[in-house]
mmCIF file with all atom_site columns, C-alpha atoms and ligand atoms in Angstrom:
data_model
loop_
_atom_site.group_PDB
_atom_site.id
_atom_site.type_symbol
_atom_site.label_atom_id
_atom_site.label_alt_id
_atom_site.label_comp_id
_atom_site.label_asym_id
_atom_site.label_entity_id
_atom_site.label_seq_id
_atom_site.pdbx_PDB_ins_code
_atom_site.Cartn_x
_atom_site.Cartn_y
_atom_site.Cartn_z
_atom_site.occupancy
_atom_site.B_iso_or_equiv
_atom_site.pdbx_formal_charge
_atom_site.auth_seq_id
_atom_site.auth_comp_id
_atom_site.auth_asym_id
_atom_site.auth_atom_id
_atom_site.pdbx_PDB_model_num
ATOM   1   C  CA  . UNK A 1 1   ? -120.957 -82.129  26.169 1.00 0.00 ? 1   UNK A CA  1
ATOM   2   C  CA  . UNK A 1 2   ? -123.270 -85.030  25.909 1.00 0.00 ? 2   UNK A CA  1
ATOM   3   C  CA  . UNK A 1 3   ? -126.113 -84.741  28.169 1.00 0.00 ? 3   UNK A CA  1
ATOM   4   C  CA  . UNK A 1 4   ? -125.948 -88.094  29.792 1.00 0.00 ? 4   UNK A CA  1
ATOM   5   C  CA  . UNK A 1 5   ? -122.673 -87.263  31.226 1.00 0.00 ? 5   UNK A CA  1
ATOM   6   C  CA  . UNK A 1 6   ? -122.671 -87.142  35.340 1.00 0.00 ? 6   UNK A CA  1
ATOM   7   C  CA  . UNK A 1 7   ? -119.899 -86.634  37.454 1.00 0.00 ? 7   UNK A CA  1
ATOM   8   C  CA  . UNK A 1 8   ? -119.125 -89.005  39.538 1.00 0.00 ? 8   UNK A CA  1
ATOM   9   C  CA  . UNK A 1 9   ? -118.641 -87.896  44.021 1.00 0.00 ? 9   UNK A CA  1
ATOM   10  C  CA  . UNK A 1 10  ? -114.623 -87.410  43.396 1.00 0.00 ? 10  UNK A CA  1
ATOM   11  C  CA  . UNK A 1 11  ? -114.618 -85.269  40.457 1.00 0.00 ? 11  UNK A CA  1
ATOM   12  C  CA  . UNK A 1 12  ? -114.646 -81.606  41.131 1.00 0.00 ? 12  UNK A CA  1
ATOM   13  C  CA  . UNK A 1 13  ? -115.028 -80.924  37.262 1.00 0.00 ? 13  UNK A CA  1
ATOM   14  C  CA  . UNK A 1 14  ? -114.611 -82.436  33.739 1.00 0.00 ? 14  UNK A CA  1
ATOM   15  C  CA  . UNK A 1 15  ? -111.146 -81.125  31.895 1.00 0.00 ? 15  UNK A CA  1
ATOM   16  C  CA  . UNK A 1 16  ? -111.610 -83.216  28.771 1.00 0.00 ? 16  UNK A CA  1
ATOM   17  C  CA  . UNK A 1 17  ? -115.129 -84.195  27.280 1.00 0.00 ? 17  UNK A CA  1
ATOM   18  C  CA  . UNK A 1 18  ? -115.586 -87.484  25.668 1.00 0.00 ? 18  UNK A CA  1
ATOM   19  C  CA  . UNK A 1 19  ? -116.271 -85.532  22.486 1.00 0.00 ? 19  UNK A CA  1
ATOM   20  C  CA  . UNK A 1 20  ? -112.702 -83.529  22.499 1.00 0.00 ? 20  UNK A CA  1
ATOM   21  C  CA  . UNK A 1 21  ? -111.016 -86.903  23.331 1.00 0.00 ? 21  UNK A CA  1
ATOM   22  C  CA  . UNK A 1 22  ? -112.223 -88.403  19.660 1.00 0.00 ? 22  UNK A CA  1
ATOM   23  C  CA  . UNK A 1 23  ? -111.811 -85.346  17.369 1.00 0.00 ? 23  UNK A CA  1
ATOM   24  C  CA  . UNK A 1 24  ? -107.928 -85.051  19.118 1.00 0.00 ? 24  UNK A CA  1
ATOM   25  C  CA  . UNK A 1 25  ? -107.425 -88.634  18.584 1.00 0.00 ? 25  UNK A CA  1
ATOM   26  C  CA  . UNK A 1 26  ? -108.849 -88.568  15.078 1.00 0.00 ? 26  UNK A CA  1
ATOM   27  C  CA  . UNK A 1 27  ? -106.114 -85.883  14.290 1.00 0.00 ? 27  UNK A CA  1
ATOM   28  C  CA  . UNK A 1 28  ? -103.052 -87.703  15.903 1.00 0.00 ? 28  UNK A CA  1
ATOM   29  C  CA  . UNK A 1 29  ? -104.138 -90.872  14.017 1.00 0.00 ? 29  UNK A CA  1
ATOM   30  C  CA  . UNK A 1 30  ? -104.044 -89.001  10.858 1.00 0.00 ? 30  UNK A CA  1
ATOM   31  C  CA  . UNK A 1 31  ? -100.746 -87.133  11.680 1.00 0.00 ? 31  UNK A CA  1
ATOM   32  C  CA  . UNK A 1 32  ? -99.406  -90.748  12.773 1.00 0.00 ? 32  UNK A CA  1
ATOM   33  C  CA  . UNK A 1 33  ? -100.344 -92.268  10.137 1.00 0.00 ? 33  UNK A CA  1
ATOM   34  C  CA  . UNK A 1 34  ? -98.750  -89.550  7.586  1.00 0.00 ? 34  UNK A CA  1
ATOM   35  C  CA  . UNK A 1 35  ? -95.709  -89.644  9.490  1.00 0.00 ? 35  UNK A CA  1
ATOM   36  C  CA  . UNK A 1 36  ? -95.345  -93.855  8.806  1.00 0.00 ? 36  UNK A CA  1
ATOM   37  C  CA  . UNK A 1 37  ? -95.948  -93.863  5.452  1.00 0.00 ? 37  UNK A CA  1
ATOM   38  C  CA  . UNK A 1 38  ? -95.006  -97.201  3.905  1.00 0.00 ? 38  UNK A CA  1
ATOM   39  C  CA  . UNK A 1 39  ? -94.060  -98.706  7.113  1.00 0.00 ? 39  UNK A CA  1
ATOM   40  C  CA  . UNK A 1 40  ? -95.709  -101.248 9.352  1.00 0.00 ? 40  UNK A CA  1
ATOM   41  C  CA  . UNK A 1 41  ? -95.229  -100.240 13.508 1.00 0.00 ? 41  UNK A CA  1
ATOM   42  C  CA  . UNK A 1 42  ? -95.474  -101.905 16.540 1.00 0.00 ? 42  UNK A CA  1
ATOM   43  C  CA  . UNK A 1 43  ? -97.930  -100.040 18.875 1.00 0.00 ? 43  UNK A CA  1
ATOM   44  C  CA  . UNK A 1 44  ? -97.044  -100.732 22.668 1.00 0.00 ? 44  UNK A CA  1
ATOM   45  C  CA  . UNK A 1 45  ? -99.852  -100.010 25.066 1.00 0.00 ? 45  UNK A CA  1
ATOM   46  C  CA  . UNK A 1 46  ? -98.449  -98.796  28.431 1.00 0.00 ? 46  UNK A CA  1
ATOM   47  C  CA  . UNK A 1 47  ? -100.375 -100.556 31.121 1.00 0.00 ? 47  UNK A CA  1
ATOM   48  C  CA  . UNK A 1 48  ? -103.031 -100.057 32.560 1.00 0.00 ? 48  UNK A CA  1
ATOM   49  C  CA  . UNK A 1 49  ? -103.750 -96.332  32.049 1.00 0.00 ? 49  UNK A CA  1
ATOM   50  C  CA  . UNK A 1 50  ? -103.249 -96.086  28.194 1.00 0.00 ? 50  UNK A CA  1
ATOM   51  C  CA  . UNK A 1 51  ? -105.430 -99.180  27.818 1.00 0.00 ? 51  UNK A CA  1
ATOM   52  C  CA  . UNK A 1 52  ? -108.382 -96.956  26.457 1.00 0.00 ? 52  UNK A CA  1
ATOM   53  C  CA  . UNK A 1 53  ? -106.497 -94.456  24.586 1.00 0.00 ? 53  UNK A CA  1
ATOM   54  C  CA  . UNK A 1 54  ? -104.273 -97.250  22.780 1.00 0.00 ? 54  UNK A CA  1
ATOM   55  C  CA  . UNK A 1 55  ? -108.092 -98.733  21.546 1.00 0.00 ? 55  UNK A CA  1
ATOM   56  C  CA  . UNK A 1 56  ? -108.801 -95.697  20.034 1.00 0.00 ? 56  UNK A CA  1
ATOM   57  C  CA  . UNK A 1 57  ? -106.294 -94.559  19.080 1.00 0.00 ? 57  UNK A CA  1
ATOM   58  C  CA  . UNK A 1 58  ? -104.922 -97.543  17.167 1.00 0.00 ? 58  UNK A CA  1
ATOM   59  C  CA  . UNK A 1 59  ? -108.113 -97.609  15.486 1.00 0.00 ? 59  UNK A CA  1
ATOM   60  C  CA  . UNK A 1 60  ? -107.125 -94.439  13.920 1.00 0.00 ? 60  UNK A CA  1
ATOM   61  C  CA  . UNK A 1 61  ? -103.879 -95.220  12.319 1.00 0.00 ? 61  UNK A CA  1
ATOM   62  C  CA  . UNK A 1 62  ? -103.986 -96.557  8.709  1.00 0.00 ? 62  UNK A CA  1
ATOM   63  C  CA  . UNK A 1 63  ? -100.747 -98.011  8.857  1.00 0.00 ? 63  UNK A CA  1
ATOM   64  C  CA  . UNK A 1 64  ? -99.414  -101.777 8.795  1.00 0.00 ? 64  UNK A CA  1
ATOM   65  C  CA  . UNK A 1 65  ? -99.596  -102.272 12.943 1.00 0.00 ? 65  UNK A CA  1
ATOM   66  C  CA  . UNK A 1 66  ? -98.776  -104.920 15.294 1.00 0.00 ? 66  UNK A CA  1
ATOM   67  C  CA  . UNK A 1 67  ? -99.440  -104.376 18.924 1.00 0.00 ? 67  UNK A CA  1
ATOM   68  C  CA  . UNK A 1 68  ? -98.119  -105.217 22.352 1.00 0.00 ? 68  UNK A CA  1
ATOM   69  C  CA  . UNK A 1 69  ? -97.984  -104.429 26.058 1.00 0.00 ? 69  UNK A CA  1
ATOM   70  C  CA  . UNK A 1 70  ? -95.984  -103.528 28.277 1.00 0.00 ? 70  UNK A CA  1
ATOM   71  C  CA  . UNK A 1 71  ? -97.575  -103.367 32.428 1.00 0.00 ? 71  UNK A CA  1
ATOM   72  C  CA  . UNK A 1 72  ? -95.056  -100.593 34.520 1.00 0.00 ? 72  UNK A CA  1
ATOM   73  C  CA  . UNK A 1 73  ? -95.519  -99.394  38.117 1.00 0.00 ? 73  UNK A CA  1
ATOM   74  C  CA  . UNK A 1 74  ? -94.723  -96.220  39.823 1.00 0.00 ? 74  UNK A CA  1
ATOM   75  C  CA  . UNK A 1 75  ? -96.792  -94.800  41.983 1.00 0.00 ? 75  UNK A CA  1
ATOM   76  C  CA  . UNK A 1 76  ? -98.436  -97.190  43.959 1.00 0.00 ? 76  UNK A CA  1
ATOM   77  C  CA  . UNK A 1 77  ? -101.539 -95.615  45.572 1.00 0.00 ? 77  UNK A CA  1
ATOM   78  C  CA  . UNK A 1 78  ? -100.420 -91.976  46.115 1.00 0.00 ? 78  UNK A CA  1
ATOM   79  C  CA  . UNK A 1 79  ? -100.492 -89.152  43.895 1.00 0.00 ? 79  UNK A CA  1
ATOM   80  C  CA  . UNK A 1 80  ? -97.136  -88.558  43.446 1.00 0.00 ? 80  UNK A CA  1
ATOM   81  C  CA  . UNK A 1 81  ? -94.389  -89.871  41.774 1.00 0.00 ? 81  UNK A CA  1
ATOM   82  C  CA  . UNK A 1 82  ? -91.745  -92.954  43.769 1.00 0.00 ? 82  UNK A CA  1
ATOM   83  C  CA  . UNK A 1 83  ? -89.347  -92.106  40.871 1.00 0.00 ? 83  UNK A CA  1
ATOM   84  C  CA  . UNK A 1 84  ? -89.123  -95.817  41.130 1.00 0.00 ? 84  UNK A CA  1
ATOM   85  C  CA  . UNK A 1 85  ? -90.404  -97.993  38.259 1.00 0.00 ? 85  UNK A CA  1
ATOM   86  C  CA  . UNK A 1 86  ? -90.807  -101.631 38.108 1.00 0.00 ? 86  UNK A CA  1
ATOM   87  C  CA  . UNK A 1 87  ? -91.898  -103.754 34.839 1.00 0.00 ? 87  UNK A CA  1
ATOM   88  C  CA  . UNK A 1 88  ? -94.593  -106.230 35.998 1.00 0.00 ? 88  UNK A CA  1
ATOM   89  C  CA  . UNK A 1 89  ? -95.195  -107.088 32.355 1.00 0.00 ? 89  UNK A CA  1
ATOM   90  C  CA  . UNK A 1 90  ? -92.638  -107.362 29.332 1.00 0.00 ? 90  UNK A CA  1
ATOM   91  C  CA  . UNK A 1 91  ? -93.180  -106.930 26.068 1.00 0.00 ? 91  UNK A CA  1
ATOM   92  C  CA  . UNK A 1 92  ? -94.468  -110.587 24.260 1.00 0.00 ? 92  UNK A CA  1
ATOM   93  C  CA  . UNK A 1 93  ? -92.370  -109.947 21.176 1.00 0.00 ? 93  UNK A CA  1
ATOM   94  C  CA  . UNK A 1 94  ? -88.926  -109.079 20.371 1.00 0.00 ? 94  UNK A CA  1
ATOM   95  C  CA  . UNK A 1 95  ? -88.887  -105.027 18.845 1.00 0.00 ? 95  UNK A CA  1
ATOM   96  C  CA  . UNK A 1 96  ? -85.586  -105.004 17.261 1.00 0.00 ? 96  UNK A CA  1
ATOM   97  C  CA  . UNK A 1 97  ? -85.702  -103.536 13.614 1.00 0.00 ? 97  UNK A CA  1
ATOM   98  C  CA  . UNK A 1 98  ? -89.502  -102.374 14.452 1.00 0.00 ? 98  UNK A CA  1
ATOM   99  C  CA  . UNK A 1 99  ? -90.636  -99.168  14.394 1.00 0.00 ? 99  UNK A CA  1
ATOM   100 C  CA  . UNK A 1 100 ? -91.859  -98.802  18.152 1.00 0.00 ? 100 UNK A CA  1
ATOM   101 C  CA  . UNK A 1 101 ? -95.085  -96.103  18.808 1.00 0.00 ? 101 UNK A CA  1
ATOM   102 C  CA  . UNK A 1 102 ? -95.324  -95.688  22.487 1.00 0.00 ? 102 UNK A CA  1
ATOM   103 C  CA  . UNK A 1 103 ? -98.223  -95.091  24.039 1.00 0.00 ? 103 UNK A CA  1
ATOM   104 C  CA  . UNK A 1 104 ? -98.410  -93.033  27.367 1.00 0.00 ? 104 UNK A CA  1
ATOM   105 C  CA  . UNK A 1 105 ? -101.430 -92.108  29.743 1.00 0.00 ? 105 UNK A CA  1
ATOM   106 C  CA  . UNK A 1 106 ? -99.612  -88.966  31.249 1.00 0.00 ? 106 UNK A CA  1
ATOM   107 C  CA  . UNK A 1 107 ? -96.161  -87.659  31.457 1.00 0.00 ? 107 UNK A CA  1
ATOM   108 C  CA  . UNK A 1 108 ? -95.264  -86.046  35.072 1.00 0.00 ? 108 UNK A CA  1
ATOM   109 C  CA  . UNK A 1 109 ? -92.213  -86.346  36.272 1.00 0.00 ? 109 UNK A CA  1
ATOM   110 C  CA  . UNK A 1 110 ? -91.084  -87.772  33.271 1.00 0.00 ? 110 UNK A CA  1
ATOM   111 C  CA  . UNK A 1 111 ? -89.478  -90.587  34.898 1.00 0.00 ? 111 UNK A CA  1
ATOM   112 C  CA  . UNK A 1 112 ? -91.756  -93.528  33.935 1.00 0.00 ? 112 UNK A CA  1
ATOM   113 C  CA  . UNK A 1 113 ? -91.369  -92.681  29.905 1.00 0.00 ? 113 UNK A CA  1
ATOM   114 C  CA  . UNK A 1 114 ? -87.661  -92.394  30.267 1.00 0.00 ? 114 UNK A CA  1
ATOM   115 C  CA  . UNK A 1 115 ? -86.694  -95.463  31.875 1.00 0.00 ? 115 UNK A CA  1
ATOM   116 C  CA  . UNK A 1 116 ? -89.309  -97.353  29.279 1.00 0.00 ? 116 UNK A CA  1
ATOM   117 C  CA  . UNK A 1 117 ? -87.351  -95.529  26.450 1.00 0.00 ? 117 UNK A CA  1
ATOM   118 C  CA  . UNK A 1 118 ? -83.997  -96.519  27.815 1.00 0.00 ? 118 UNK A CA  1
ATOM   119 C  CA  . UNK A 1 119 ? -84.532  -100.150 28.502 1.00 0.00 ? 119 UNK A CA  1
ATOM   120 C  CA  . UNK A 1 120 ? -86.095  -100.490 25.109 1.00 0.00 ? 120 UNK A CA  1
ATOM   121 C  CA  . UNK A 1 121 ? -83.383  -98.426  23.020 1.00 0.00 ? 121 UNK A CA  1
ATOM   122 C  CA  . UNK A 1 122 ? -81.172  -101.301 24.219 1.00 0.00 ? 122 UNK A CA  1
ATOM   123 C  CA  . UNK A 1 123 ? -83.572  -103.530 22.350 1.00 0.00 ? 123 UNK A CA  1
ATOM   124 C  CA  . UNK A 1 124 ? -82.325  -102.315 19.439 1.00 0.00 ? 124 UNK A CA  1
ATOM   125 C  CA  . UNK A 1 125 ? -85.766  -101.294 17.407 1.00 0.00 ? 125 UNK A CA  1
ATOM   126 C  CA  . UNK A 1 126 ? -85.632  -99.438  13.893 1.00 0.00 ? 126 UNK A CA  1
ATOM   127 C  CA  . UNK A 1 127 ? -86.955  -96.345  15.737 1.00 0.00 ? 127 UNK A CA  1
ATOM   128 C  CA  . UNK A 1 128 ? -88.730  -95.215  19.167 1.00 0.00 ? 128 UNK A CA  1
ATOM   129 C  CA  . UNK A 1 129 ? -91.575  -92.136  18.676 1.00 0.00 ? 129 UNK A CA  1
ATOM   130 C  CA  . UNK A 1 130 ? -93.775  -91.545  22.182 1.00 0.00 ? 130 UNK A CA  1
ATOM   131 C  CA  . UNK A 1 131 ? -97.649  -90.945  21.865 1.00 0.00 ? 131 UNK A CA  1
ATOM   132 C  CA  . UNK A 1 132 ? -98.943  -89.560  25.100 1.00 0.00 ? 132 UNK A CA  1
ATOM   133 C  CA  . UNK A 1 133 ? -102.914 -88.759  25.820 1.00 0.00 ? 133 UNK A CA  1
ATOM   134 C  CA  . UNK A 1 134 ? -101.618 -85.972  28.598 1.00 0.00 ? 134 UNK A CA  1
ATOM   135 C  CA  . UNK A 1 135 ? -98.616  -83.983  29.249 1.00 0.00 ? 135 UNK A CA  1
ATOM   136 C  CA  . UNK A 1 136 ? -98.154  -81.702  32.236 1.00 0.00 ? 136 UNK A CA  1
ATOM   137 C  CA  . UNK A 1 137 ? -94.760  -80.184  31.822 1.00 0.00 ? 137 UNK A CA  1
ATOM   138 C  CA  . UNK A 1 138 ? -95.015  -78.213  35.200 1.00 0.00 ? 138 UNK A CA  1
ATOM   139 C  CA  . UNK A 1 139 ? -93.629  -81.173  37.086 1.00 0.00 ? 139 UNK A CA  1
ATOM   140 C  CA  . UNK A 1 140 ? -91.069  -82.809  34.467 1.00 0.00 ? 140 UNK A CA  1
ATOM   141 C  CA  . UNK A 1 141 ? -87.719  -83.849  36.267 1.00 0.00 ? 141 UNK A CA  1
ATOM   142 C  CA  . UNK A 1 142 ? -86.750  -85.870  33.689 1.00 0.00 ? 142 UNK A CA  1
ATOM   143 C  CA  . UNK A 1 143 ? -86.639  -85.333  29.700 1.00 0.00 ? 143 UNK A CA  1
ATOM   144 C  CA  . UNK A 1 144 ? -88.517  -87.051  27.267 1.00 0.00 ? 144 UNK A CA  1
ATOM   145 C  CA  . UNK A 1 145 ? -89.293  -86.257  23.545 1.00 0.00 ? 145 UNK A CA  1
ATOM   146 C  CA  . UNK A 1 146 ? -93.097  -86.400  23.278 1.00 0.00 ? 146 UNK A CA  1
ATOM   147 C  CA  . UNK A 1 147 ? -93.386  -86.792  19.278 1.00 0.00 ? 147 UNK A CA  1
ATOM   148 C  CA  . UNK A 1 148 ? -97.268  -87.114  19.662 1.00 0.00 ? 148 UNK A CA  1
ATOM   149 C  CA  . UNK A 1 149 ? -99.251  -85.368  22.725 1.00 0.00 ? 149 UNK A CA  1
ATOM   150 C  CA  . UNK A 1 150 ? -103.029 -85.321  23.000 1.00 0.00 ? 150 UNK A CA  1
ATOM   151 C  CA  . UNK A 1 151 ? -103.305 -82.382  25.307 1.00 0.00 ? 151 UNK A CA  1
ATOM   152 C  CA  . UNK A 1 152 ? -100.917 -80.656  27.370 1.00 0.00 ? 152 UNK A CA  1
ATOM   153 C  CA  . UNK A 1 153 ? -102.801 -79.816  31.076 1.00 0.00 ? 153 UNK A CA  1
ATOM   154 C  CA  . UNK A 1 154 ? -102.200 -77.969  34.169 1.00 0.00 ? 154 UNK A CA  1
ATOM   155 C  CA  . UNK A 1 155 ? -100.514 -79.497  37.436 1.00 0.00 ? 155 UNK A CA  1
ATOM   156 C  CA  . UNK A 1 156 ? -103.690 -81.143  38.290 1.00 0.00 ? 156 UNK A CA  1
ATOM   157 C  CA  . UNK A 1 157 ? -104.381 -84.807  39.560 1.00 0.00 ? 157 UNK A CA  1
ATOM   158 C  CA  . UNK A 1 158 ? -106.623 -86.288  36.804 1.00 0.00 ? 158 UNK A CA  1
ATOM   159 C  CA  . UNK A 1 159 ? -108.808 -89.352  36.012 1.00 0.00 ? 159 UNK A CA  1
ATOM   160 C  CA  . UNK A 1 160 ? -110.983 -90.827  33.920 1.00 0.00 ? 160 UNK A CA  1
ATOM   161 C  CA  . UNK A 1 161 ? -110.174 -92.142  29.964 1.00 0.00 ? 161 UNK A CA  1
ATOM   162 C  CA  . UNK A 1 162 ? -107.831 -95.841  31.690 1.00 0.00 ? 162 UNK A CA  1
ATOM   163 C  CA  . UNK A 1 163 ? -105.954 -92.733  34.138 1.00 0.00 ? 163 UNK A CA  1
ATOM   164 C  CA  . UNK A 1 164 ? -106.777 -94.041  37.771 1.00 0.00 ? 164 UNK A CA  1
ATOM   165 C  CA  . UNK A 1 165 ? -106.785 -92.478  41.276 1.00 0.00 ? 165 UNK A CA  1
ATOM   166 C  CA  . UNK A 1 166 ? -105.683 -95.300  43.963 1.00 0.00 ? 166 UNK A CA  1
ATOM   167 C  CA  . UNK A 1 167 ? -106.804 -98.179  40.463 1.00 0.00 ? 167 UNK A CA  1
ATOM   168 C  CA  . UNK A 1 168 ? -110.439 -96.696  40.277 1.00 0.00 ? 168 UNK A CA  1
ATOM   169 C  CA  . UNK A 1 169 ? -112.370 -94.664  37.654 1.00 0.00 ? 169 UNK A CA  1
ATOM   170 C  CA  . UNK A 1 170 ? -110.278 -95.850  35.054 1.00 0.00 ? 170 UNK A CA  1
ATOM   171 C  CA  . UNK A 1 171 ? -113.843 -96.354  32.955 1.00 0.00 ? 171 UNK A CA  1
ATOM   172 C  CA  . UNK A 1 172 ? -114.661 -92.634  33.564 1.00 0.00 ? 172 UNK A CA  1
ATOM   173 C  CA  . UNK A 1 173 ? -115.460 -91.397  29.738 1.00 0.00 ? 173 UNK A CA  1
ATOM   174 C  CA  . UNK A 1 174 ? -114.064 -88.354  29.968 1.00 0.00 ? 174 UNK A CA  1
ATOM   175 C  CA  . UNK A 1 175 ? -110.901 -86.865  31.966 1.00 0.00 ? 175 UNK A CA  1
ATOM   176 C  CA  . UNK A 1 176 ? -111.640 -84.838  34.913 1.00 0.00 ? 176 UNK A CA  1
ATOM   177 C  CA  . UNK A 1 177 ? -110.131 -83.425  37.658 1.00 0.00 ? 177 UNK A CA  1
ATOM   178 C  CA  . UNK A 1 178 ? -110.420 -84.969  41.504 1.00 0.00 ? 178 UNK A CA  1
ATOM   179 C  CA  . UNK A 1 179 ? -111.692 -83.280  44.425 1.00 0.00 ? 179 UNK A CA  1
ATOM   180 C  CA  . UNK A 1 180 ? -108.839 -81.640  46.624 1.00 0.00 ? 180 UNK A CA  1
ATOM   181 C  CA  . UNK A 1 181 ? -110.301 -83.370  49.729 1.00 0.00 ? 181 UNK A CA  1
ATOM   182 C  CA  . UNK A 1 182 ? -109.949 -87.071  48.080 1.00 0.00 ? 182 UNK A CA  1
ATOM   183 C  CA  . UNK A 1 183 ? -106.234 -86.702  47.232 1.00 0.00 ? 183 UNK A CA  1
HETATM 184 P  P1  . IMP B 2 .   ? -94.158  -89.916  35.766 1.00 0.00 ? 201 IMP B P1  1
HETATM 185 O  O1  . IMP B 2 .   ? -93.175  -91.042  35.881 1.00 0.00 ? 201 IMP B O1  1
HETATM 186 O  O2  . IMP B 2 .   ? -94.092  -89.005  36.959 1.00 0.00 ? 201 IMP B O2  1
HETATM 187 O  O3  . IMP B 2 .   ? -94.076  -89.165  34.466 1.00 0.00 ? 201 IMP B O3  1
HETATM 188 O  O4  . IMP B 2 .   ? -95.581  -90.532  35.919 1.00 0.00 ? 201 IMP B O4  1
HETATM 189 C  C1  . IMP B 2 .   ? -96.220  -91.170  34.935 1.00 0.00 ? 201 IMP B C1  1
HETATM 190 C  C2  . IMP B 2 .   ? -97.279  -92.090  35.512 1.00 0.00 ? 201 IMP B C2  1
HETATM 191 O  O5  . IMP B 2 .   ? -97.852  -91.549  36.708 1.00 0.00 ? 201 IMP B O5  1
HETATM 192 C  C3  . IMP B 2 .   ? -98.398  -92.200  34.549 1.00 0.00 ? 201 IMP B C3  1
HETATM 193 O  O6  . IMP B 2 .   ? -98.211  -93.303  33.712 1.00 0.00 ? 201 IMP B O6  1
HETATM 194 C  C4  . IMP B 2 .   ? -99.608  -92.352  35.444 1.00 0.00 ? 201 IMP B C4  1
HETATM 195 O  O7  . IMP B 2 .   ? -99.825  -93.708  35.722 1.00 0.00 ? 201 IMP B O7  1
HETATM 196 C  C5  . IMP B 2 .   ? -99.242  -91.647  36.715 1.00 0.00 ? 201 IMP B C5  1
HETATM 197 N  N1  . IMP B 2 .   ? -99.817  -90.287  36.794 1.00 0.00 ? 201 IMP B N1  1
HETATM 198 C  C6  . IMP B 2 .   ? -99.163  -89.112  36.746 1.00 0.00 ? 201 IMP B C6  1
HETATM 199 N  N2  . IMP B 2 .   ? -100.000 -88.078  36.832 1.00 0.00 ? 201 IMP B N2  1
HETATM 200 C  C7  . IMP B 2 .   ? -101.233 -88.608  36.933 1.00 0.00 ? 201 IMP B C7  1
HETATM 201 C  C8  . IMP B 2 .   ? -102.549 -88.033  37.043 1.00 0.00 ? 201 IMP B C8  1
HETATM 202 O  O8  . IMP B 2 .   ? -102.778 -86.812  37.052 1.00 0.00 ? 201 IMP B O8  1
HETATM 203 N  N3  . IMP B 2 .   ? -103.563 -88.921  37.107 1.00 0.00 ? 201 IMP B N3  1
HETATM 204 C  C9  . IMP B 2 .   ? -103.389 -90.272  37.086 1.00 0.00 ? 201 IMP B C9  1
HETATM 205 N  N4  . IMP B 2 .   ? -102.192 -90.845  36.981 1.00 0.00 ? 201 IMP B N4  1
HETATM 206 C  C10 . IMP B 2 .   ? -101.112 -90.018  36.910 1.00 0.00 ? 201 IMP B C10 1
HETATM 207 MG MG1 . MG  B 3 .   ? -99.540  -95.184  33.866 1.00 0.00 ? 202 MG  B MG1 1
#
């Protein structure tokens, strides 16, 4: 852990250091980029909270790449899932005969990743693989197929790396867990 690191008042402790955040993104760019192998992919950044990871990570992958965003809502300011998502930004391109890479902050519920999987299936795209930086399967209500997952944690509410509590510490550089008596 890099000396210069300080937690911040909210953060009880740090989960993920900044350090195992590059050497696990160095090894899902190189398993990404095996996996596409003489294809070019559209790389859609999940707004706001994969905004970091999708940097990295796209810098990563050796393949052909377009990318493109997509903003989604569901949780407003609490910690826990609406179940309800709205798009407040589409995709800027049209994705059908592309090979689509999703990128994800976290899966909780599931929810989020499943209606962005169904809306853009109906797109008609080549193929749809999910990326996700964080995957805590404790609370999943709905199914998704995570092709690509960064680290699989506890039920805990985290931050830091673009994930936000209530839109702040986004620009945390590591992902670590809030204080109880914040949430
Ligand atoms: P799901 O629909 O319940 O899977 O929720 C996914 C979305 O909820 C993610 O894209 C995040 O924006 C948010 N989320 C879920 N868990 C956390 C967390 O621990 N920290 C920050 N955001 C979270
Ligand atoms: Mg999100």
């Amino acid at each position: 852990m890099s000396e210069s690191i300080r937690l911040t008042p909210q953060i009880e402790r740090i989960l993920i250091s900044p350090e195992q955040i590059a050497v696990r993104i160095k090894e899902l760019g190189a398993e990404i980029t095996r996996d596409y192998a003489g294809k070019e992919i559209v790389i859609l950044c999940i707004l706001k909270g994969a905004f970091l990871f999708t940097s990295d990570l796209c810098r990563s992958i050796g393949v052909p790449q377009k990318l493109d965003f997509m903003a989604v809502s569901s949780y407003g300011d609490s910690t826990r899932s609406s179940g309800i998502v709205k798009i407040d930004k589409d995709l800027s391109e049209s994705i059908q005969n592309q090979h689509v890479l999703i990128v994800e902050d976290i899966i909780d519920t599931g929810l989020t990743l499943s209606y962005i999987e169904k809306i853009l299936l109906d797109r008609k795209p080549a193929s749809i693989k999910i990326c996700v930086l964080c995957n805590k399967p404790s609370n999943l209500q709905q199914h998704v197929k995570v092709d690509y997952c960064g680290f699989t944690i506890e039920n805990e509410f985290v931050v830091g790396y673009g994930l936000d509590f209530k839109g702040y510490l986004r620009n945390l550089p590591y992902i670590g867990v809030v204080k109880k008596e914040y949430r």
